[in-house]
Coordinates of C-alpha atoms in Angstrom, one line a residue:
M12 CA 11.3 5.9 -2.7
T13 CA 10.3 6.0 0.9
D14 CA 10.7 8.7 3.6
Q15 CA 10.4 6.7 6.8
N16 CA 10.8 9.8 9.0
A17 CA 7.8 11.5 7.4
D18 CA 5.2 13.1 9.8
T19 CA 2.0 11.0 9.0
G20 CA -0.3 12.1 11.7
S21 CA -2.7 13.8 9.5
V22 CA -3.2 11.4 6.8
V23 CA -6.5 10.6 5.2
A24 CA -8.2 9.9 8.6
E25 CA -7.9 13.6 9.4
R26 CA -9.4 14.8 6.0
S27 CA -13.1 13.6 6.0
D28 CA -14.2 16.9 4.4
G29 CA -12.2 15.9 1.3
H30 CA -9.6 18.7 1.6
T31 CA -6.5 18.1 -0.5
D32 CA -4.0 20.7 0.0
Q33 CA -0.4 20.0 -1.2
T34 CA 0.7 19.2 2.4
A35 CA -1.9 16.5 2.8
R36 CA -1.0 14.9 -0.6
E37 CA 2.4 14.7 0.2
I38 CA 1.7 12.9 3.6
D39 CA -0.6 10.5 1.7
A40 CA 2.2 9.8 -0.8
R41 CA 4.5 8.9 2.0
V42 CA 2.2 6.4 3.6
Y43 CA 1.7 4.5 0.4
R44 CA 5.4 4.5 -0.2
V45 CA 6.2 3.2 3.3
L46 CA 3.5 0.5 3.0
G47 CA 4.5 -0.5 -0.3
E48 CA 8.2 -0.9 0.6
Q49 CA 7.3 -3.2 3.5
F50 CA 5.5 -5.7 1.0
L51 CA 8.3 -5.6 -1.5
A52 CA 11.5 -6.2 0.7
R53 CA 12.5 -8.7 3.1
P54 CA 12.5 -7.2 6.6
D55 CA 15.8 -5.9 8.1
R56 CA 16.1 -4.6 11.8
E57 CA 16.9 -1.0 10.9
R58 CA 13.7 -0.7 8.6
V59 CA 11.4 -2.5 10.9
D60 CA 12.5 -0.4 13.8
A61 CA 11.9 2.8 11.7
V62 CA 8.5 1.6 10.8
G63 CA 7.7 0.7 14.3
I64 CA 8.5 4.3 15.5
W65 CA 6.5 5.7 12.6
A66 CA 3.5 3.8 13.8
S67 CA 4.0 4.8 17.3
E68 CA 4.4 8.5 16.4
W69 CA 1.4 8.5 14.1
R70 CA -0.7 7.2 17.0
G71 CA 0.7 9.6 19.4
N72 CA 0.2 12.6 17.1
A73 CA -3.2 12.1 15.8
E74 CA -6.0 13.9 17.3
R75 CA -8.7 11.8 15.8
L76 CA -7.9 8.3 14.4
P77 CA -10.7 5.8 13.2
P78 CA -10.7 2.6 15.1
E79 CA -9.3 0.5 12.2
F80 CA -6.3 2.9 11.8
D81 CA -5.5 2.8 15.5
A82 CA -5.6 -1.0 15.7
A83 CA -3.6 -1.5 12.7
L84 CA -0.9 0.8 13.8
E85 CA -0.9 -0.8 17.3
R86 CA -0.3 -4.1 15.6
I87 CA 2.5 -2.7 13.6
E88 CA 4.0 -1.0 16.7
D89 CA 3.9 -4.3 18.7
G90 CA 5.0 -6.6 16.0
A91 CA 8.0 -4.5 15.1
T92 CA 9.7 -5.5 18.3
A93 CA 10.1 -9.2 17.0
D94 CA 13.4 -10.5 16.2
A95 CA 14.6 -10.3 12.6
E96 CA 14.5 -14.0 11.9
T97 CA 11.0 -14.4 13.1
L98 CA 9.9 -11.5 10.7
R99 CA 11.9 -12.9 7.8
T100 CA 10.1 -16.4 8.3
A101 CA 6.7 -14.7 8.4
Y102 CA 7.5 -12.6 5.2
T103 CA 8.5 -15.6 3.2
H104 CA 5.4 -17.6 4.2
L105 CA 2.9 -14.7 3.6
F106 CA 4.3 -13.2 0.5
R107 CA 6.6 -15.5 -1.3
G108 CA 4.2 -18.5 -2.0
V109 CA 7.1 -21.0 -1.3
S110 CA 4.8 -24.0 -0.5
E111 CA 1.4 -25.3 -1.5
R112 CA 0.0 -24.3 1.9
A113 CA 1.2 -20.7 1.7
P114 CA -1.0 -18.0 0.3
D115 CA -0.4 -17.0 -3.4
P116 CA 1.9 -14.1 -3.6
P117 CA 0.4 -10.7 -3.7
Y118 CA -0.1 -10.3 -7.4
E119 CA -3.4 -8.8 -8.5
S120 CA -3.6 -11.2 -11.5
M121 CA -3.5 -14.2 -9.0
Y122 CA -6.5 -13.0 -7.2
V123 CA -8.6 -11.4 -9.9
D124 CA -7.8 -13.7 -12.8
G125 CA -6.3 -16.7 -11.1
S126 CA -3.3 -16.7 -13.1
F127 CA 0.1 -15.1 -13.3
Y128 CA 1.0 -12.3 -15.7
S129 CA -2.6 -11.9 -17.2
G130 CA -4.3 -9.0 -18.9
T131 CA -4.6 -7.4 -15.5
T132 CA -0.8 -7.1 -15.2
T133 CA -0.7 -5.5 -18.7
E134 CA -3.2 -3.2 -17.8
I135 CA -1.4 -1.9 -14.6
R136 CA 1.8 -1.5 -16.7
K137 CA -0.1 0.8 -19.1
G138 CA -1.1 3.0 -16.1
Y139 CA 2.6 3.1 -15.0
R140 CA 3.6 4.2 -18.4
W141 CA 0.9 6.8 -18.7
A142 CA 2.6 8.3 -15.6
G143 CA 5.9 8.3 -16.9
L144 CA 7.1 5.2 -14.9
D145 CA 7.8 1.6 -15.7
V146 CA 8.7 -1.6 -13.8
D147 CA 11.7 -3.6 -14.9
D148 CA 10.4 -7.1 -14.1
A149 CA 13.3 -8.9 -15.7
G150 CA 16.0 -10.8 -13.5
G151 CA 13.6 -11.9 -10.9
N152 CA 12.2 -8.4 -10.1
E153 CA 8.4 -8.3 -9.1
P154 CA 5.6 -7.7 -11.9
P155 CA 3.8 -4.5 -12.1
D156 CA 0.7 -5.8 -10.3
H157 CA 2.6 -6.7 -7.1
L158 CA 0.7 -5.1 -4.1
G159 CA 3.8 -3.2 -3.0
L160 CA 4.2 -1.6 -6.4
E161 CA 0.5 -0.7 -6.9
L162 CA 0.8 1.1 -3.4
Q163 CA 4.0 2.9 -4.3
F164 CA 2.4 3.9 -7.6
L165 CA -0.6 5.3 -5.8
G166 CA 1.8 7.2 -3.7
E167 CA 3.5 8.7 -6.9
L168 CA 0.1 9.7 -8.4
V169 CA -0.9 11.3 -5.0
A170 CA 2.4 13.4 -5.1
M171 CA 2.0 14.4 -8.8
D172 CA 1.2 18.0 -9.5
D173 CA -1.9 18.1 -12.0
G174 CA -0.6 21.4 -13.4
D175 CA 2.3 19.7 -14.9
R176 CA 0.3 17.4 -17.1
D177 CA -0.6 17.8 -20.7
P178 CA -4.2 19.0 -20.9
D179 CA -5.0 16.4 -23.4
E180 CA -4.0 13.7 -20.9
P181 CA -6.5 12.1 -18.4
D182 CA -6.3 14.0 -15.1
L183 CA -4.9 12.7 -11.9
D184 CA -8.2 12.3 -10.1
D185 CA -9.3 10.0 -13.0
A186 CA -5.9 8.0 -12.7
L187 CA -6.4 7.8 -8.8
W188 CA -10.0 6.6 -9.2
W189 CA -8.9 4.0 -11.8
L190 CA -6.2 2.5 -9.7
L191 CA -8.4 2.5 -6.4
D192 CA -11.7 1.7 -8.0
E193 CA -10.9 -0.8 -10.6
H194 CA -7.8 -2.4 -9.1
L195 CA -6.9 -2.1 -5.4
T196 CA -10.4 -2.0 -4.1
E197 CA -11.4 -5.0 -6.3
W198 CA -8.7 -7.4 -4.9
L199 CA -7.1 -6.1 -1.8
P200 CA -9.9 -7.1 0.4
T201 CA -9.9 -10.7 -1.1
Y202 CA -6.1 -10.8 -0.4
H203 CA -6.5 -9.5 3.0
A204 CA -9.2 -12.1 3.9
R205 CA -6.8 -14.7 2.6
I206 CA -3.9 -13.6 4.7
R207 CA -6.1 -13.3 7.9
R208 CA -6.8 -17.1 7.5
E209 CA -3.0 -17.6 8.1
E210 CA -3.2 -15.7 11.5
P211 CA -0.2 -13.4 10.3
H212 CA 2.5 -12.1 12.6
E213 CA 1.3 -8.8 14.2
Y214 CA 3.7 -6.8 12.2
Y215 CA 2.5 -8.0 8.7
G216 CA -1.1 -8.3 9.9
G217 CA -1.0 -4.7 11.0
L218 CA 0.7 -3.5 7.7
L219 CA -2.1 -5.2 5.7
D220 CA -4.9 -4.0 8.1
L221 CA -3.5 -0.4 7.6
A222 CA -3.2 -0.8 3.8
L223 CA -6.8 -1.8 3.5
A224 CA -8.0 0.9 5.9
V225 CA -6.0 3.7 3.9
V226 CA -7.1 2.3 0.5
T227 CA -10.7 2.1 1.6
S228 CA -10.9 5.5 3.2
H229 CA -9.2 7.1 0.1
H230 CA -11.6 5.4 -2.3
K231 CA -14.6 6.5 -0.2
R232 CA -13.3 10.1 -0.2
L233 CA -12.9 10.2 -4.0
A234 CA -16.3 8.6 -4.5
E235 CA -18.1 11.1 -2.4
N236 CA -16.5 13.9 -4.6
R237 CA -17.1 12.3 -8.0

C-alpha cells in the first residue's frame, strides 16, 4: 500500500488555506500509508533506509515546515542510520507489549476502553466496511484498531474520489472527520505521551511525533472548514 518514493514536500504543512486539490490529497495519502506501515511491520534495512531518505528529502524540499514537522523528520532521518538489530529491539519493546513494563500495544481499544477488542474495535471495523475495506484479523493479524491500520485507512479515505460514492452514502469529509475527531485525536495523544515516557529510539520517536503532528494539523484544518 505504501509508495516510499513519493514526493511529500507539500503535505498538510503547506496547505494552511484548506486547499485540497487532487495532487495534495494524493500526497497526504502517501504520508499516512508510509507512517502506518512502519508501525505494522518489523523494521528491515531496505525499508528503514527508504524512510530515512524520504524524511531527508521532505525536509530539503519543503519551503515552509512547522517546527514540529521538522523536528520529527530530523529524528527519523537520524534514527534511520541505526543498525537493524537495535531497531528491531526498539520496535518489539514499543509496539508488541511483550513484558509487563512495556507499553500496551497501539490498539485504540486499549487506550480508550482499557481492554482488547472492545466496542471501539467493532466501530472502527464498521468504518472500514463502509469504505469497501476490511481487515482480516485471523491468524495473528492485527485488529482493525491498530494505529498502523487506522493511519493507512485515513490514507485510503484521503485518496478516495467523492464523486465515485453513492449520493445516499455519507460523504468523505464526514468520514475523515469521524476518524480524526472521534478516534485518532482522542487516543493518539495519550499513546504518544505513554511512548515518550519510554524515551524511545529516535527513529520510532520521530515517526510517532510526525504521526501526531500530521493528524493534529489535518484535524485542525477540517475543523476550520466545518
